[in-house]
GROMACS .gro file of C-alpha atoms in nm:
model
  335
    1MET     CA    1  11.744  12.458   7.019
    2SER     CA    2  11.744  12.694   6.723
    3GLU     CA    3  11.626  13.051   6.766
    4ALA     CA    4  11.435  13.032   6.437
    5SER     CA    5  11.059  13.049   6.467
    6HIS     CA    6  10.889  12.721   6.402
    7PRO     CA    7  10.778  12.640   6.139
    8GLU     CA    8  10.887  12.990   6.028
    9GLN     CA    9  10.812  13.351   6.100
   10GLY     CA   10  10.473  13.423   5.954
   11PHE     CA   11  10.106  13.341   5.956
   12TYR     CA   12   9.960  12.994   5.909
   13VAL     CA   13   9.637  12.801   5.957
   14ILE     CA   14   9.564  12.453   6.091
   15THR     CA   15   9.237  12.262   6.051
   16ASN     CA   16   9.171  11.986   6.303
   17GLN     CA   17   9.012  11.678   6.140
   18PRO     CA   18   8.935  11.830   5.798
   19SER     CA   19   8.740  11.523   5.683
   20ARG     CA   20   8.452  11.442   5.914
   21ARG     CA   21   8.114  11.280   5.950
   22ARG     CA   22   7.811  11.505   5.965
   23ASN     CA   23   7.739  11.403   6.325
   24SER     CA   24   8.098  11.443   6.444
   25GLY     CA   25   8.202  11.672   6.729
   26ASP     CA   26   8.326  12.029   6.729
   27LEU     CA   27   8.528  12.158   6.434
   28TYR     CA   28   8.835  12.368   6.516
   29LEU     CA   29   9.029  12.603   6.287
   30TYR     CA   30   9.344  12.763   6.430
   31ALA     CA   31   9.519  13.078   6.304
   32ILE     CA   32   9.871  13.119   6.442
   33ASP     CA   33  10.112  13.410   6.395
   34THR     CA   34  10.482  13.382   6.481
   35SER     CA   35  10.575  13.733   6.363
   36GLN     CA   36  10.596  13.893   6.707
   37VAL     CA   37  10.246  14.036   6.684
   38ASN     CA   38  10.010  14.092   6.973
   39SER     CA   39   9.654  14.006   7.053
   40GLY     CA   40   9.543  14.355   6.952
   41ASP     CA   41   9.572  14.248   6.588
   42GLU     CA   42   9.263  14.106   6.423
   43ILE     CA   43   9.214  13.778   6.241
   44GLU     CA   44   8.896  13.726   6.040
   45PHE     CA   45   8.733  13.391   5.964
   46THR     CA   46   8.492  13.373   5.670
   47LYS     CA   47   8.317  13.085   5.494
   48ALA     CA   48   8.244  13.090   5.121
   49GLU     CA   49   7.927  12.883   5.148
   50SER     CA   50   7.653  13.021   5.371
   51GLY     CA   51   7.445  12.820   5.616
   52LEU     CA   52   7.631  12.836   5.948
   53SER     CA   53   7.420  12.949   6.240
   54ARG     CA   54   7.582  13.199   6.475
   55SER     CA   55   7.464  12.991   6.768
   56ILE     CA   56   7.714  12.713   6.686
   57VAL     CA   57   8.014  12.941   6.613
   58LYS     CA   58   8.260  13.052   6.879
   59THR     CA   59   8.599  13.224   6.865
   60GLY     CA   60   8.873  13.233   7.125
   61GLU     CA   61   9.238  13.316   7.179
   62ILE     CA   62   9.507  13.049   7.178
   63ARG     CA   63   9.671  13.057   7.518
   64THR     CA   64  10.045  13.127   7.526
   65SER     CA   65  10.259  13.347   7.749
   66SER     CA   66  10.510  13.428   7.474
   67MET     CA   67  10.522  13.773   7.316
   68ASP     CA   68  10.650  13.607   6.996
   69LEU     CA   69  10.345  13.390   6.938
   70TRP     CA   70   9.979  13.470   6.910
   71GLY     CA   71   9.675  13.303   6.765
   72CYS     CA   72   9.305  13.243   6.783
   73TYR     CA   73   9.062  12.969   6.692
   74LEU     CA   74   8.721  12.924   6.536
   75LYS     CA   75   8.507  12.654   6.694
   76VAL     CA   76   8.205  12.533   6.496
   77GLY     CA   77   7.963  12.305   6.677
   78GLN     CA   78   7.734  12.045   6.524
   79PRO     CA   79   7.451  12.205   6.322
   80LYS     CA   80   7.098  12.119   6.432
   81ARG     CA   81   6.940  12.115   6.087
   82TYR     CA   82   7.173  12.110   5.787
   83LYS     CA   83   7.440  11.870   5.907
   84GLY     CA   84   7.659  11.937   5.604
   85SER     CA   85   7.671  12.314   5.646
   86ARG     CA   86   8.016  12.300   5.808
   87TYR     CA   87   8.169  12.162   5.488
   88GLY     CA   88   8.336  12.393   5.239
   89THR     CA   89   8.605  12.659   5.207
   90TYR     CA   90   8.710  12.877   5.500
   91THR     CA   91   8.926  13.186   5.443
   92ILE     CA   92   9.134  13.325   5.727
   93THR     CA   93   9.272  13.680   5.690
   94ASP     CA   94   9.521  13.851   5.919
   95SER     CA   95   9.551  14.223   5.997
   96SER     CA   96   9.800  14.277   5.713
   97GLY     CA   97   9.555  14.143   5.455
   98ILE     CA   98   9.718  13.803   5.399
   99SER     CA   99   9.450  13.539   5.333
  100ILE     CA  100   9.480  13.162   5.355
  101ASN     CA  101   9.220  12.908   5.245
  102THR     CA  102   9.152  12.585   5.428
  103PHE     CA  103   8.894  12.315   5.369
  104VAL     CA  104   8.649  12.088   5.552
  105ARG     CA  105   8.489  11.796   5.371
  106PRO     CA  106   8.271  11.492   5.441
  107GLN     CA  107   8.399  11.142   5.497
  108THR     CA  108   8.281  10.960   5.187
  109LYS     CA  109   8.417  10.670   4.984
  110LEU     CA  110   8.257  10.807   4.669
  111LEU     CA  111   8.440  11.142   4.668
  112ASN     CA  112   8.784  11.024   4.778
  113THR     CA  113   9.063  11.266   4.681
  114GLN     CA  114   9.316  11.044   4.860
  115GLY     CA  115   9.421  11.325   5.090
  116VAL     CA  116   9.467  11.596   4.826
  117TYR     CA  117   9.336  11.939   4.930
  118THR     CA  118   9.553  12.168   4.717
  119VAL     CA  119   9.775  12.124   4.411
  120THR     CA  120  10.051  12.362   4.301
  121VAL     CA  121  10.149  12.377   3.933
  122TYR     CA  122  10.391  12.589   3.731
  123PRO     CA  123  10.402  12.745   3.382
  124VAL     CA  124  10.631  12.559   3.144
  125GLU     CA  125  10.821  12.882   3.064
  126VAL     CA  126  10.805  13.255   3.131
  127GLY     CA  127  10.506  13.417   2.963
  128SER     CA  128  10.344  13.086   2.868
  129THR     CA  129   9.998  12.976   2.979
  130GLU     CA  130  10.092  12.610   2.925
  131LEU     CA  131  10.160  12.414   3.243
  132ALA     CA  132  10.475  12.213   3.305
  133PRO     CA  133  10.428  11.836   3.355
  134SER     CA  134  10.347  11.746   3.716
  135ASN     CA  135  10.290  11.431   3.917
  136ASP     CA  136   9.991  11.612   4.073
  137ASN     CA  137   9.814  11.653   3.738
  138PRO     CA  138   9.541  11.536   3.670
  139ILE     CA  139   9.339  11.608   3.984
  140GLY     CA  140   9.022  11.440   4.107
  141VAL     CA  141   8.881  11.149   4.304
  142ALA     CA  142   8.946  10.776   4.306
  143TRP     CA  143   8.719  10.588   4.069
  144THR     CA  144   8.409  10.416   4.207
  145PRO     CA  145   8.086  10.306   4.035
  146GLY     CA  146   7.923  10.621   4.175
  147CYS     CA  147   8.155  10.840   3.968
  148GLN     CA  148   7.894  10.825   3.693
  149ASN     CA  149   7.679  11.054   3.908
  150ILE     CA  150   7.917  11.343   3.985
  151ARG     CA  151   7.986  11.682   3.835
  152TRP     CA  152   8.257  11.946   3.864
  153CYS     CA  153   8.206  12.319   3.922
  154LYS     CA  154   8.444  12.614   3.942
  155GLY     CA  155   8.301  12.946   4.053
  156LYS     CA  156   7.995  13.014   3.839
  157ARG     CA  157   8.094  12.755   3.581
  158ARG     CA  158   7.888  12.437   3.608
  159ASN     CA  159   7.939  12.087   3.468
  160ILE     CA  160   8.293  12.154   3.349
  161ASN     CA  161   8.365  11.784   3.393
  162THR     CA  162   8.165  11.472   3.476
  163GLY     CA  163   8.442  11.214   3.520
  164PRO     CA  164   8.656  11.132   3.824
  165ARG     CA  165   8.969  11.310   3.692
  166LEU     CA  166   9.039  11.650   3.537
  167THR     CA  167   9.359  11.732   3.348
  168LEU     CA  168   9.492  12.083   3.405
  169THR     CA  169   9.637  12.244   3.092
  170SER     CA  170   9.659  12.622   3.146
  171THR     CA  171   9.761  12.878   3.406
  172GLU     CA  172   9.400  12.994   3.383
  173ASP     CA  173   9.299  12.670   3.555
  174ALA     CA  174   9.384  12.823   3.894
  175GLY     CA  175   9.100  12.828   4.144
  176ILE     CA  176   8.883  12.611   4.369
  177TYR     CA  177   8.708  12.313   4.210
  178THR     CA  178   8.399  12.158   4.368
  179ILE     CA  179   8.330  11.792   4.296
  180GLN     CA  180   7.983  11.688   4.405
  181ARG     CA  181   7.713  11.428   4.378
  182ARG     CA  182   7.435  11.560   4.161
  183ASN     CA  183   7.146  11.719   4.351
  184ARG     CA  184   7.309  11.643   4.688
  185LYS     CA  185   7.521  11.955   4.754
  186LYS     CA  186   7.298  12.096   5.029
  187ARG     CA  187   7.336  11.768   5.214
  188GLY     CA  188   7.713  11.808   5.219
  189TRP     CA  189   7.804  11.561   4.945
  190PHE     CA  190   8.091  11.758   4.791
  191VAL     CA  191   8.468  11.794   4.818
  192GLN     CA  192   8.695  12.074   4.699
  193ILE     CA  193   9.046  12.096   4.556
  194GLU     CA  194   9.231  12.425   4.514
  195VAL     CA  195   9.468  12.463   4.219
  196ILE     CA  196   9.748  12.712   4.290
  197VAL     CA  197   9.942  12.838   3.987
  198ALA     CA  198  10.286  12.993   4.037
  199SER     CA  199  10.380  13.316   3.862
  200CYS     CA  200  10.704  13.170   3.723
  201PRO     CA  201  10.850  12.830   3.628
  202GLU     CA  202  10.955  12.618   3.926
  203THR     CA  203  11.325  12.715   3.907
  204GLN     CA  204  11.242  13.088   3.912
  205TRP     CA  205  11.077  13.345   4.139
  206MET     CA  206  10.889  13.669   4.079
  207ASN     CA  207  11.110  13.966   4.166
  208GLU     CA  208  10.921  14.295   4.124
  209GLY     CA  209  10.728  14.170   3.824
  210VAL     CA  210  11.018  13.986   3.658
  211CYS     CA  211  11.090  13.611   3.673
  212GLU     CA  212  11.448  13.550   3.784
  213ASN     CA  213  11.644  13.229   3.837
  214ARG     CA  214  11.666  13.105   4.194
  215MET     CA  215  12.032  13.145   4.283
  216SER     CA  216  12.002  12.976   4.622
  217ASN     CA  217  11.765  12.770   4.837
  218TYR     CA  218  11.654  12.556   4.542
  219PRO     CA  219  11.527  12.298   4.566
  220CYS     CA  220  11.386  12.331   4.916
  221GLU     CA  221  11.472  12.047   5.153
  222ASN     CA  222  11.263  11.826   5.380
  223GLY     CA  223  10.930  11.889   5.208
  224GLY     CA  224  10.958  12.268   5.183
  225VAL     CA  225  10.809  12.460   4.889
  226GLU     CA  226  10.958  12.764   4.713
  227LYS     CA  227  10.778  13.092   4.769
  228ASP     CA  228  10.630  13.274   4.472
  229ALA     CA  229  10.776  13.622   4.523
  230GLU     CA  230  11.070  13.545   4.753
  231GLU     CA  231  11.390  13.349   4.702
  232THR     CA  232  11.323  13.143   5.014
  233CYS     CA  233  11.113  12.842   5.108
  234THR     CA  234  10.796  12.784   5.306
  235CYS     CA  235  10.899  12.511   5.548
  236PRO     CA  236  10.693  12.231   5.702
  237PRO     CA  237  10.679  12.195   6.080
  238PHE     CA  238  11.003  12.076   6.246
  239TYR     CA  239  11.224  12.250   5.985
  240GLY     CA  240  11.341  12.606   5.931
  241ASP     CA  241  11.605  12.830   5.769
  242ASP     CA  242  11.573  12.972   5.417
  243ASP     CA  243  11.595  12.628   5.251
  244CYS     CA  244  11.429  12.419   5.527
  245SER     CA  245  11.758  12.239   5.595
  246GLU     CA  246  11.770  12.319   5.967
  247ARG     CA  247  11.580  12.099   6.208
  248VAL     CA  248  11.398  12.297   6.474
  249GLY     CA  249  11.268  12.139   6.790
  250ASP     CA  250  11.292  11.774   6.883
  251PRO     CA  251  10.994  11.568   6.757
  252PRO     CA  252  10.809  11.358   6.851
  253ASP     CA  253  10.846  11.555   7.174
  254PRO     CA  254  10.763  11.846   7.201
  255PHE     CA  255  10.572  11.882   6.869
  256ALA     CA  256  10.627  12.254   6.878
  257LEU     CA  257  10.410  12.470   6.652
  258GLY     CA  258  10.597  12.786   6.751
  259GLU     CA  259  10.896  12.879   6.963
  260GLY     CA  260  10.919  13.201   7.159
  261ASP     CA  261  11.171  13.345   7.402
  262ASN     CA  262  10.960  13.256   7.703
  263SER     CA  263  10.715  12.994   7.584
  264ASN     CA  264  10.660  12.727   7.322
  265LEU     CA  265  10.330  12.640   7.158
  266PHE     CA  266  10.268  12.266   7.118
  267CYS     CA  267  10.013  12.069   6.918
  268GLY     CA  268   9.842  11.960   7.237
  269ASP     CA  269   9.802  12.321   7.356
  270LEU     CA  270   9.534  12.388   7.096
  271ASP     CA  271   9.175  12.356   7.218
  272GLY     CA  272   9.039  12.023   7.095
  273GLY     CA  273   9.379  11.931   6.952
  274SER     CA  274   9.602  11.624   6.951
  275THR     CA  275   9.936  11.605   7.132
  276LYS     CA  276  10.099  11.450   6.823
  277CYS     CA  277   9.926  11.671   6.565
  278LYS     CA  278   9.709  11.381   6.448
  279GLY     CA  279   9.434  11.504   6.217
  280TYR     CA  280   9.602  11.840   6.147
  281LEU     CA  281   9.581  11.994   5.799
  282PHE     CA  282   9.868  12.246   5.778
  283CYS     CA  283   9.810  12.555   5.558
  284PRO     CA  284  10.087  12.819   5.555
  285GLY     CA  285   9.966  12.977   5.233
  286ASN     CA  286  10.179  13.091   4.937
  287LEU     CA  287  10.261  12.803   4.697
  288PHE     CA  288  10.263  12.548   4.980
  289GLY     CA  289   9.885  12.521   4.996
  290CYS     CA  290   9.744  12.271   5.249
  291LYS     CA  291   9.904  11.940   5.339
  292CYS     CA  292   9.880  11.690   5.623
  293PHE     CA  293  10.108  11.750   5.918
  294PRO     CA  294  10.440  11.557   5.911
  295GLY     CA  295  10.399  11.192   6.004
  296TRP     CA  296  10.037  11.166   5.887
  297TYR     CA  297   9.848  11.125   5.561
  298GLY     CA  298   9.498  11.051   5.428
  299ASN     CA  299   9.177  11.248   5.383
  300ASN     CA  300   9.163  11.318   5.757
  301CYS     CA  301   9.541  11.340   5.810
  302ASP     CA  302   9.513  11.066   6.073
  303LYS     CA  303   9.693  10.769   5.915
  304PRO     CA  304  10.053  10.713   6.031
  305CYS     CA  305  10.318  10.707   5.758
  306PRO     CA  306  10.388  10.358   5.624
  307LYS     CA  307  10.728  10.205   5.694
  308GLY     CA  308  11.004  10.381   5.504
  309LYS     CA  309  10.813  10.709   5.461
  310TRP     CA  310  10.821  11.031   5.662
  311GLY     CA  311  10.750  11.403   5.660
  312ILE     CA  312  10.475  11.622   5.524
  313GLU     CA  313  10.196  11.394   5.394
  314CYS     CA  314  10.448  11.104   5.422
  315SER     CA  315  10.588  11.222   5.089
  316LEU     CA  316  10.956  11.166   5.171
  317THR     CA  317  11.155  10.841   5.171
  318CYS     CA  318  11.386  10.738   5.454
  319PRO     CA  319  11.758  10.728   5.358
  320LYS     CA  320  11.864  10.385   5.235
  321ASN     CA  321  12.131  10.353   5.503
  322TYR     CA  322  11.869  10.387   5.779
  323MET     CA  323  11.710  10.071   5.915
  324HIS     CA  324  11.423  10.287   6.045
  325CYS     CA  325  11.350  10.658   6.046
  326ASN     CA  326  11.130  10.888   6.251
  327ARG     CA  327  10.811  10.943   6.050
  328PHE     CA  328  10.784  11.302   6.176
  329ASP     CA  329  11.129  11.442   6.094
  330GLY     CA  330  11.320  11.169   5.908
  331THR     CA  331  11.595  11.118   6.166
  332GLU     CA  332  11.730  10.768   6.221
  333THR     CA  333  11.558  10.568   6.495
  334PRO     CA  334  11.655  10.241   6.665
  335ALA     CA  335  11.530   9.921   6.500
   0.00000   0.00000   0.00000
C-alpha cells in the first residue's frame, strides 16, 4: 500500500446523487481534507441560489479516527414547499480560502447534459483570448423538441443563447452557465455547466505570473488533469504521485477516499453514501472541475462503464491486450 494520500493531499468535495427528482431523499455534500488538518478548522457551505429553509439543513463531521483525514458533510432534506430549491450551485470553502463549486440538478430528459457538469478549456497561445480546439466544445444539452423553449443565462446576462448548444470562443467565456426552461426556473427546471479556463496553453503552467513549458508530469496519466499553477497533476481516486501513474489502494475493495496512518476512509463510510461510490460526483477543484467517480458515468453518475471503458467518467479505454479490465482502475480482470 502506498503512503501517498488518496486521491492526493488536499481538499476535495463529493456530491452524492447530483441529479435527482424533486421528491427524492436527503441530499449529501461531503468536504474531505487529506492535508493533516484537524476538526478545529472550518469548512463553509454556501448556495448561490436562495430558497433553502434552515429547518431542512444539517451539518455533521465525517467519522474517522485518523489524524491525517478530516471532513464534514451538508445534509439537505426534502423541501416542503419549493421542491426545486435544492437545485443549483453549492460552493464549499476551507479554512485556507480555497473554494470548490459543485452542482445539483433535476432529472429531466429535456435538459440532458449527458453527464457534463464542468468543462476545462485552454487558450490557443500565451496572451491570446482565443481558445484552443477541444472535444468538450461546444457545450449544452442533447437536442429534444423542447429545446425550442429554453434559454441560457450567465450571471446577470440573460438570453445569451436559445439553442441546445453554445460554442465557446474566448477565455472570457469562463463562468457558470444556466440552461433553463422559460418561466420555470423557480420550479427547478434548470441545469448548470461551469466553464473553467486555464491561465496558459495545455502544455504550460503558470509560474509566478509567467507561462512556462511543463518539463515533467505531462500529460497526466489515468485520467488526471494538469494543475494551473503547479507542475503536477490533480489525480482521480485510486491514483496518486505527481503524474497520477501510481495506483493507490486496491479497488473495487476497499474504495478508499483517503488513507491515513491509523485509518482509511471508504466510500461507504460517508453518511448516506454507497460502498462502491455509485452516484458520486468528484470535485477536487483546480482545472479538474467535477467528474463522475471512476467506474461510473451519466447525469447521476450511477451508470456502470460499458465494456471496454474504465476510469473517471468511463473516459479511458482498456488496453487492447486485455480481454477485460476493471472499470474502476483499468487493471486486467479475468474473463
